[in-house]
Tab-separated table of N, CA and C in Angstrom:
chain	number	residue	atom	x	y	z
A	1	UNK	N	57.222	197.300	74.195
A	1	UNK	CA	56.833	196.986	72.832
A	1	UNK	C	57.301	195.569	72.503
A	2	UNK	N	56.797	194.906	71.472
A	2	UNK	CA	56.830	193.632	71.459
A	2	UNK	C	57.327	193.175	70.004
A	3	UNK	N	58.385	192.054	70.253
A	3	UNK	CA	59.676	192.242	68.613
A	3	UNK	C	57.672	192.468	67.548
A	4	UNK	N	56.674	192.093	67.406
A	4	UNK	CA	55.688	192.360	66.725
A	4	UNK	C	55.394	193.644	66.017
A	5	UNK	N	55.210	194.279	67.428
A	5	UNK	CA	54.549	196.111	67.312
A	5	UNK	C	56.134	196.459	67.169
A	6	UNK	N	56.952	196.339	67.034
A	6	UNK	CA	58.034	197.230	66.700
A	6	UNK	C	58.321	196.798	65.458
A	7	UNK	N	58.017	195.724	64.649
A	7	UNK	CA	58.158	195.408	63.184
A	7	UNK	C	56.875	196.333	62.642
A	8	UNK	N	55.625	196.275	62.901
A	8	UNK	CA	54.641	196.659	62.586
A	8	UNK	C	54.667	198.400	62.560
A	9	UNK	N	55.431	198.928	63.897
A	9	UNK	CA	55.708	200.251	63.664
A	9	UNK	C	56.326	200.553	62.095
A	10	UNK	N	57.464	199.923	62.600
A	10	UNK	CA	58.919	200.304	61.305
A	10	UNK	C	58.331	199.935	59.951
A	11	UNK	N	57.612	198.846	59.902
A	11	UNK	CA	56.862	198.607	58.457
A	11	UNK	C	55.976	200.136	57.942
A	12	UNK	N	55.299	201.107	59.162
A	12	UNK	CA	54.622	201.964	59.169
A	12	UNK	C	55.152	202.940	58.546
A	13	UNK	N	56.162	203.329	59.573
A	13	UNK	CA	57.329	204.500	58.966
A	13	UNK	C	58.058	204.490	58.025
A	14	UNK	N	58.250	203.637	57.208
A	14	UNK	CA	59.050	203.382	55.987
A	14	UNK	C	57.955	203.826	54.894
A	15	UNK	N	56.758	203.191	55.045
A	15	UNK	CA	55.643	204.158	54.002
A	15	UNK	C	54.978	205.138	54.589
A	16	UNK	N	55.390	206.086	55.735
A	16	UNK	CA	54.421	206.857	55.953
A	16	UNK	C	53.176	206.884	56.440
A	17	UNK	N	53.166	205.789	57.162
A	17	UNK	CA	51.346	205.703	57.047
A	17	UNK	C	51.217	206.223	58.562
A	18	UNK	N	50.239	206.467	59.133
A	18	UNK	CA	49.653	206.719	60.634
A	18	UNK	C	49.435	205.538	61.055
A	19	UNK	N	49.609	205.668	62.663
A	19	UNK	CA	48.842	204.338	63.035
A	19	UNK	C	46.936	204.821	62.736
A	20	UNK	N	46.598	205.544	63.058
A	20	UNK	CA	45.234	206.077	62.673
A	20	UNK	C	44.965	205.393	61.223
A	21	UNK	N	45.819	205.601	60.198
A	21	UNK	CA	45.360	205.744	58.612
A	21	UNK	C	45.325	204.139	58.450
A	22	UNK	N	46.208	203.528	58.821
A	22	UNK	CA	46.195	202.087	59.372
A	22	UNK	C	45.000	201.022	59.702
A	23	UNK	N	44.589	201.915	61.106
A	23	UNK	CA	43.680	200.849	62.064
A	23	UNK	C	42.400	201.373	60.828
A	24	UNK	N	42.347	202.900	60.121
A	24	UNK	CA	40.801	202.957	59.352
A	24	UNK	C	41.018	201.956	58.141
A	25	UNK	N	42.316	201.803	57.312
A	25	UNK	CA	42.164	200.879	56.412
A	25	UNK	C	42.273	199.280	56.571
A	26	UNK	N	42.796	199.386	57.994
A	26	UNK	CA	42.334	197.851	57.783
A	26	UNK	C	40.932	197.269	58.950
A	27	UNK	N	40.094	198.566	59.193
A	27	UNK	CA	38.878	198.661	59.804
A	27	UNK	C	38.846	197.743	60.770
A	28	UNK	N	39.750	198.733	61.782
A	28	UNK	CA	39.678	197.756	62.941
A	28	UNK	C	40.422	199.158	64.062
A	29	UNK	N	39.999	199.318	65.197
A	29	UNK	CA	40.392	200.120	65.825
A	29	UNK	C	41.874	200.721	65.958
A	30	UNK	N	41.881	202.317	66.357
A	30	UNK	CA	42.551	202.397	66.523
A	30	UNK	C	43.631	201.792	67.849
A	31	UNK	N	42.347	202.117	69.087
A	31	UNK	CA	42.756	201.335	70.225
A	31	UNK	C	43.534	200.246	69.935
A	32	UNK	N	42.945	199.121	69.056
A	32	UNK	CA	43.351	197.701	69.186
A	32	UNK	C	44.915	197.792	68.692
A	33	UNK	N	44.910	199.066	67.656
A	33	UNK	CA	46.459	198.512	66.518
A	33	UNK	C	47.417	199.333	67.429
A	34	UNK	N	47.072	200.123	68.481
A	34	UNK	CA	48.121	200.772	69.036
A	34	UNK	C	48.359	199.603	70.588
A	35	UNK	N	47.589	198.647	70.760
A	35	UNK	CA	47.404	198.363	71.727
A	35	UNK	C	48.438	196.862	71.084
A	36	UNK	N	48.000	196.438	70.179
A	36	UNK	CA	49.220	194.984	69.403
A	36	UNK	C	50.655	195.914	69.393
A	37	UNK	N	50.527	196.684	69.130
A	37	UNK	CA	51.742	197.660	68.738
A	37	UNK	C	52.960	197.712	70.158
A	38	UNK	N	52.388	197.774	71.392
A	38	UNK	CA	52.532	198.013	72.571
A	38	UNK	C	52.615	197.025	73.162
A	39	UNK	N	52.075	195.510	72.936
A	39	UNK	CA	52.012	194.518	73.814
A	39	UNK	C	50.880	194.363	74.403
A	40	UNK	N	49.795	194.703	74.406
A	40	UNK	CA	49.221	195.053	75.608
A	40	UNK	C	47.839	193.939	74.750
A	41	UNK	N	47.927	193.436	74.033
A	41	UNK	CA	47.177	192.498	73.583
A	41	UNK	C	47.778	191.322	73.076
A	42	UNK	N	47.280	190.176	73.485
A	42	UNK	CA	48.162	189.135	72.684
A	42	UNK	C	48.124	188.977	70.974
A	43	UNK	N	48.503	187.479	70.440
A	43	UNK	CA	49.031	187.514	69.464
A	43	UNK	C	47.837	187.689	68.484
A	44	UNK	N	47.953	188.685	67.523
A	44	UNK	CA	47.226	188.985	66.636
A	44	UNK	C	46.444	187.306	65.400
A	45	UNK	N	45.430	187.533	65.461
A	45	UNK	CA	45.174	185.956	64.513
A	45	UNK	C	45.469	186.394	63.208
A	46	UNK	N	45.588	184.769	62.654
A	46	UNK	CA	46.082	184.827	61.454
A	46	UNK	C	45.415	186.085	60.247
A	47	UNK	N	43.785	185.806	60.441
A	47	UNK	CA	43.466	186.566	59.666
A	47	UNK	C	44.328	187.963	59.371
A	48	UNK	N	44.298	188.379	60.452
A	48	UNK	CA	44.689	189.863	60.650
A	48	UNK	C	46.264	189.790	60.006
A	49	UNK	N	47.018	189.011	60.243
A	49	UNK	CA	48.095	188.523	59.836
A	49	UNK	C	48.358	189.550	58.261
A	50	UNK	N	47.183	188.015	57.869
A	50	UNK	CA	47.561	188.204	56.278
A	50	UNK	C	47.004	189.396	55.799
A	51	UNK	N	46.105	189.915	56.720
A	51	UNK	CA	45.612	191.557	56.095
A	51	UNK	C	46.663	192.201	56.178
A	52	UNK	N	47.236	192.368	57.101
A	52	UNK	CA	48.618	193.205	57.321
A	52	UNK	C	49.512	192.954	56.425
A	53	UNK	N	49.901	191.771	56.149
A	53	UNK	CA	50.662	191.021	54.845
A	53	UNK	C	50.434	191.965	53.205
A	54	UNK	N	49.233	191.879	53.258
A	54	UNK	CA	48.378	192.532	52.240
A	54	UNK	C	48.571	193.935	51.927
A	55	UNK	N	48.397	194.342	53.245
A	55	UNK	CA	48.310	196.143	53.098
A	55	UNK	C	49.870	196.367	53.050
A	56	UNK	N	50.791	195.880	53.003
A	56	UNK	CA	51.971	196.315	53.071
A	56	UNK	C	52.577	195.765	52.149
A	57	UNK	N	51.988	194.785	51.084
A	57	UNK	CA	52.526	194.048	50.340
A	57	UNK	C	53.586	193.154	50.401
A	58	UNK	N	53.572	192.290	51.388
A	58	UNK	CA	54.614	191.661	52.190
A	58	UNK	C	54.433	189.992	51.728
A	59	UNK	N	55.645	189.676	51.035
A	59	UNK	CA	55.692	188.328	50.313
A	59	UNK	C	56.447	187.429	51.123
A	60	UNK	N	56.575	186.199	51.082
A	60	UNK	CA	57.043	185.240	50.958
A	60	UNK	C	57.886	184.861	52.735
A	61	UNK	N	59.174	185.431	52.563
A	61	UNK	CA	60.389	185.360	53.586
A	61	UNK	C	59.983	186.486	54.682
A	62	UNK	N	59.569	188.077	54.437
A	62	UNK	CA	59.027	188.947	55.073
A	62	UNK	C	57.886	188.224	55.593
A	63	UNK	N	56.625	187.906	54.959
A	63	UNK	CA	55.297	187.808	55.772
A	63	UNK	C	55.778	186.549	56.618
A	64	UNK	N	56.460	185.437	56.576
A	64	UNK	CA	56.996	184.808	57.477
A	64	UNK	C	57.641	185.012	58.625
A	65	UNK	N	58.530	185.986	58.406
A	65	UNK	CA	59.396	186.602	59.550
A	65	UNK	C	58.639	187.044	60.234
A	66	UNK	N	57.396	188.408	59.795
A	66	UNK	CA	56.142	188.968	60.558
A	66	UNK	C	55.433	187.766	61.358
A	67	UNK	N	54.859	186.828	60.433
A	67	UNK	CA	54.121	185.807	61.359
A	67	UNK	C	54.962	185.246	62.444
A	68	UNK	N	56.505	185.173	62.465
A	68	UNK	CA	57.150	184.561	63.476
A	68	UNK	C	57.451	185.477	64.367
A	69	UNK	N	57.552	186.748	64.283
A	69	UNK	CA	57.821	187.559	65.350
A	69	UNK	C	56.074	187.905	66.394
A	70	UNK	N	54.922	187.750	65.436
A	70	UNK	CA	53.610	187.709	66.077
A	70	UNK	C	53.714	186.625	67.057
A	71	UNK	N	54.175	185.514	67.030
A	71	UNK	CA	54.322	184.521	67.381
A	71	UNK	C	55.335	184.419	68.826
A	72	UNK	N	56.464	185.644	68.990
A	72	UNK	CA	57.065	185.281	70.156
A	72	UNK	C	56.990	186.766	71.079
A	73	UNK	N	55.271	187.631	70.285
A	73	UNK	CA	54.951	188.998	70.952
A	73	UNK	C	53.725	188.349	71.760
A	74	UNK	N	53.418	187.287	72.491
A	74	UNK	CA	52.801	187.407	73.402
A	74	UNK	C	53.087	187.996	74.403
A	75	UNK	N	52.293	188.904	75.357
A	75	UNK	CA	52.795	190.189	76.570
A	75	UNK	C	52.667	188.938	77.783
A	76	UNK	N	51.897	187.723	77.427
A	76	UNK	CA	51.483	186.963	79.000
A	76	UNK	C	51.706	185.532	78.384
A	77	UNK	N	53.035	185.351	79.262
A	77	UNK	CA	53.287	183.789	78.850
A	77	UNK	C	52.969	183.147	79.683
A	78	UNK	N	52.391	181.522	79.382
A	78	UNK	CA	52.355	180.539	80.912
A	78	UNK	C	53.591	179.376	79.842
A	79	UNK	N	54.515	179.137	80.675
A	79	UNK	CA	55.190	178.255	80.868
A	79	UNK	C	55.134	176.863	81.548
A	80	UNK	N	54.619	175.777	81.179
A	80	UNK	CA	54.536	174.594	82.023
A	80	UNK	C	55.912	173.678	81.954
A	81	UNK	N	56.182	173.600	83.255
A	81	UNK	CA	57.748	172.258	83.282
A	81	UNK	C	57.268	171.292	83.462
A	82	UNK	N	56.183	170.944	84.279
A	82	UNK	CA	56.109	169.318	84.438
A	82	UNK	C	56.505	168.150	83.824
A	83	UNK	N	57.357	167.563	84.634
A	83	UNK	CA	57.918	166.660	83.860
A	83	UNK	C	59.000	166.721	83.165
A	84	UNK	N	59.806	168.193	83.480
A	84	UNK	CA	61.209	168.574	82.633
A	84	UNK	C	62.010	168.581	83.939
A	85	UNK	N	63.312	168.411	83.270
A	85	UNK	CA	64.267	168.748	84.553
A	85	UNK	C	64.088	169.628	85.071
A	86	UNK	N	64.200	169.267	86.450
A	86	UNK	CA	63.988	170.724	87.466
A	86	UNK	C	64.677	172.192	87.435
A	87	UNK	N	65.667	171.840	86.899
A	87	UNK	CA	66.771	172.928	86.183
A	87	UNK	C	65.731	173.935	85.179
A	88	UNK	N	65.299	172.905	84.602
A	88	UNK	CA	64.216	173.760	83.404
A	88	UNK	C	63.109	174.710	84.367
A	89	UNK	N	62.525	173.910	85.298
A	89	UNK	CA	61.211	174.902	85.720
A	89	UNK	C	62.330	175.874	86.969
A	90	UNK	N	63.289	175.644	87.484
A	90	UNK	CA	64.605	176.397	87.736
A	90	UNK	C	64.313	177.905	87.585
A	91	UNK	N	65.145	177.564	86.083
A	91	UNK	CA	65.529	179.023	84.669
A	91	UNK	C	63.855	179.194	84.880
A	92	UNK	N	62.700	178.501	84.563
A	92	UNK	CA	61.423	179.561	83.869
A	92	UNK	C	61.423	180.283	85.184
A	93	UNK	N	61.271	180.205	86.237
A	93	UNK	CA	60.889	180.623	87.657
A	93	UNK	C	61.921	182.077	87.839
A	94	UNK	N	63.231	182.152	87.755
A	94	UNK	CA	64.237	182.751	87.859
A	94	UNK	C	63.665	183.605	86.263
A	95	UNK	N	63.533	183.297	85.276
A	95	UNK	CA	63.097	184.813	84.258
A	95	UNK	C	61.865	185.045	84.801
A	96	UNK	N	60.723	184.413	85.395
A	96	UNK	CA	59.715	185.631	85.738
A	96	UNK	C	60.199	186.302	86.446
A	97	UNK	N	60.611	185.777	87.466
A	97	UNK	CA	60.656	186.563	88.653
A	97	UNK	C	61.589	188.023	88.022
A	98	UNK	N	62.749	187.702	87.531
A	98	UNK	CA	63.776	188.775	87.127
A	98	UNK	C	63.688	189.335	85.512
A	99	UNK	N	63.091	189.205	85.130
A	99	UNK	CA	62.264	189.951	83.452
A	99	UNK	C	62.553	191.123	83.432
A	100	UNK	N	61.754	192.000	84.853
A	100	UNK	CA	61.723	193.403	84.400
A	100	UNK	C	62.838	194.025	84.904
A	101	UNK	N	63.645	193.305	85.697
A	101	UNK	CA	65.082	194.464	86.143
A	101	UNK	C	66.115	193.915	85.386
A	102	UNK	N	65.913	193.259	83.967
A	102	UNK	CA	67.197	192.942	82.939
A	102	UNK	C	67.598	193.839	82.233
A	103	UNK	N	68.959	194.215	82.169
A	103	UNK	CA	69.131	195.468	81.843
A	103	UNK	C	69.476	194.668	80.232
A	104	UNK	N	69.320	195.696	79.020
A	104	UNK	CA	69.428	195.145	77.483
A	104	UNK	C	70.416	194.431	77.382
A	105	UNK	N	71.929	194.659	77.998
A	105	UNK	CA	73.095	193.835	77.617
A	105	UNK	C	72.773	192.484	78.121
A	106	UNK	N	72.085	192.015	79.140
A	106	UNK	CA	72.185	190.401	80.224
A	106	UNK	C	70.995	190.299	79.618
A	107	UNK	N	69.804	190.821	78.426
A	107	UNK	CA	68.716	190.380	77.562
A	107	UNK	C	69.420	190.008	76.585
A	108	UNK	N	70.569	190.323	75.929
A	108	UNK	CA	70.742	190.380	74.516
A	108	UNK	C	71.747	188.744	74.682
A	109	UNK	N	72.593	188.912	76.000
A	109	UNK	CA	73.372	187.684	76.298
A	109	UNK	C	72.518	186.160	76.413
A	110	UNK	N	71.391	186.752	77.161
A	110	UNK	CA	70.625	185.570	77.216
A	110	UNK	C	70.017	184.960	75.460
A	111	UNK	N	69.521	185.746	74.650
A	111	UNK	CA	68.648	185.656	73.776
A	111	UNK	C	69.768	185.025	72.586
A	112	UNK	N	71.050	185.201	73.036
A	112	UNK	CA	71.794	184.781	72.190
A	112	UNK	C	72.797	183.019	72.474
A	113	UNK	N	72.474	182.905	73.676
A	113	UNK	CA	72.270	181.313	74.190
A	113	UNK	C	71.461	180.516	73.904
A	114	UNK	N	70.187	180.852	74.254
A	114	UNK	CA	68.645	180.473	73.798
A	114	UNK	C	68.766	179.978	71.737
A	115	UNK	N	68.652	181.524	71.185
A	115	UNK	CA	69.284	181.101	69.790
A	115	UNK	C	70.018	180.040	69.248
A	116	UNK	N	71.363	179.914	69.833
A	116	UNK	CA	72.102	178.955	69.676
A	116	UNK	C	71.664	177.794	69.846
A	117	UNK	N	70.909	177.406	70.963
A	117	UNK	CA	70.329	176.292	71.671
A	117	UNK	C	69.235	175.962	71.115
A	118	UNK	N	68.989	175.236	69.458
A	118	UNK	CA	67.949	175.095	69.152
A	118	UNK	C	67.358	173.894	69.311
A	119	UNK	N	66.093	174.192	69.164
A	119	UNK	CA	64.758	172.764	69.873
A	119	UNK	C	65.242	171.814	69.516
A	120	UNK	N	65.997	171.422	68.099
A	120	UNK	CA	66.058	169.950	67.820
A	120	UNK	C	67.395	169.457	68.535
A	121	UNK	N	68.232	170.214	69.803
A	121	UNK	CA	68.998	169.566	69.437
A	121	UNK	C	70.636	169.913	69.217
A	122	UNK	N	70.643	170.864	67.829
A	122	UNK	CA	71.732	170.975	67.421
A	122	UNK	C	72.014	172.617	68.006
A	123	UNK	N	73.020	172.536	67.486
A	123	UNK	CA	73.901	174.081	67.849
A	123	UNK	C	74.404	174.790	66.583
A	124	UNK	N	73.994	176.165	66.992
A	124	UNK	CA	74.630	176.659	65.608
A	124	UNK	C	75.154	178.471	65.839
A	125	UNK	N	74.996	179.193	65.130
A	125	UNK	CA	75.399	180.660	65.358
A	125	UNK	C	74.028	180.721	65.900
A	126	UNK	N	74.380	181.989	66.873
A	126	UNK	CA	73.259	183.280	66.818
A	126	UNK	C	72.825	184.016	65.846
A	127	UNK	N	71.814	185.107	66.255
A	127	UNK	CA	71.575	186.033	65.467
A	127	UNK	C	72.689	186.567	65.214
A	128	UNK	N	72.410	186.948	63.596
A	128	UNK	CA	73.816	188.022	62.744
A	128	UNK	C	74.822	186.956	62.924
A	129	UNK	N	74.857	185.518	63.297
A	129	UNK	CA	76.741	185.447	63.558
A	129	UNK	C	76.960	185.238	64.504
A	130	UNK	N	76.445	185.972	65.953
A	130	UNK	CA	76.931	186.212	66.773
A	130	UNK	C	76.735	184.331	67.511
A	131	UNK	N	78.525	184.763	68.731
A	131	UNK	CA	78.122	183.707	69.549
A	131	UNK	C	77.443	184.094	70.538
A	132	UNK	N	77.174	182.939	71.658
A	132	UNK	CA	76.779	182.969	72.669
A	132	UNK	C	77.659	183.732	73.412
A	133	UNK	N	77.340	184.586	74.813
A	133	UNK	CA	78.454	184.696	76.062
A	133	UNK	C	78.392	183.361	76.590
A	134	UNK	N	79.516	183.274	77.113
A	134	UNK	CA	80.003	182.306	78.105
A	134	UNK	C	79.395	182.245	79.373
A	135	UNK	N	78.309	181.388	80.020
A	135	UNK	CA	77.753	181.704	80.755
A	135	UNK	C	78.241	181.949	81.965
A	136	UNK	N	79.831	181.456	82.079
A	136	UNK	CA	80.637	181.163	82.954
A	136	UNK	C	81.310	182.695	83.051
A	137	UNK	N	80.824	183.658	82.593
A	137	UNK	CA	81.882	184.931	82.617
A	137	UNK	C	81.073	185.611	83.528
């Protein structure tokens, strides 16, 4: 499941709704909404976005968070290094290859380095607070 379809579930279950009652009100398959739900389709377009936004009544800081988690539920990434340190196409080469035998604790360690390590640059907390592990441990 994908941080997406697992927001999209939990948004579900908090009002009750079916995925069925769902895919008929926002007239669009069931296949498809169990299939975003699962990963198994990439990132939902905007439109659909803001319908979802809509049907759940989701403002401001929420429909943002949703659009940003749509955003890192692609199931099929391509990664290009060219032109980055070799270290960089390194690490991408070393997570395909090892993705599916990460057990949650050496996912949660990684995701909380990454976090820290933001694009511009600077450094700051992780999620919740948390620090990084020490990569050295």
């Amino acid at each position: 499941m994908t941080p997406f379809g697992e927001r999209l579930r939990q948004l579900r279950a908090a009002r009750g709704i079916s995925q069925k009652q769902m895919a008929r009100d926002l007239e669009i398959s069931n296949a498809y909404l169990s299939a975003l739900e699962h990963g198994r389709r990439g990132v939902p377009t905007r439109s659909l976005l803001i319908q979802i936004c809509t049907y759940f009544n989701i403002i401001w800081d929420e429909a943002e968070e949703l659009e940003r988690l749509a955003g890192l539920s692609d199931p099929k990434v391509t990664v290009e290094t060219g032109g980055l340190d070799p270290r960089a196409t390194r690490l991408a080469n070393l997570v395909a290859q090892r993705i599916a035998t990460l057990d949650g604790p050496t996912l949660d360690r990684l995701l909380a380095i990454l976090d820290v390590a933001r694009p511009d640059g600077q450094t700051g907390r992780g999620r919740a607070g948390e620090r990084p592990a020490d990569p050295a441990d």
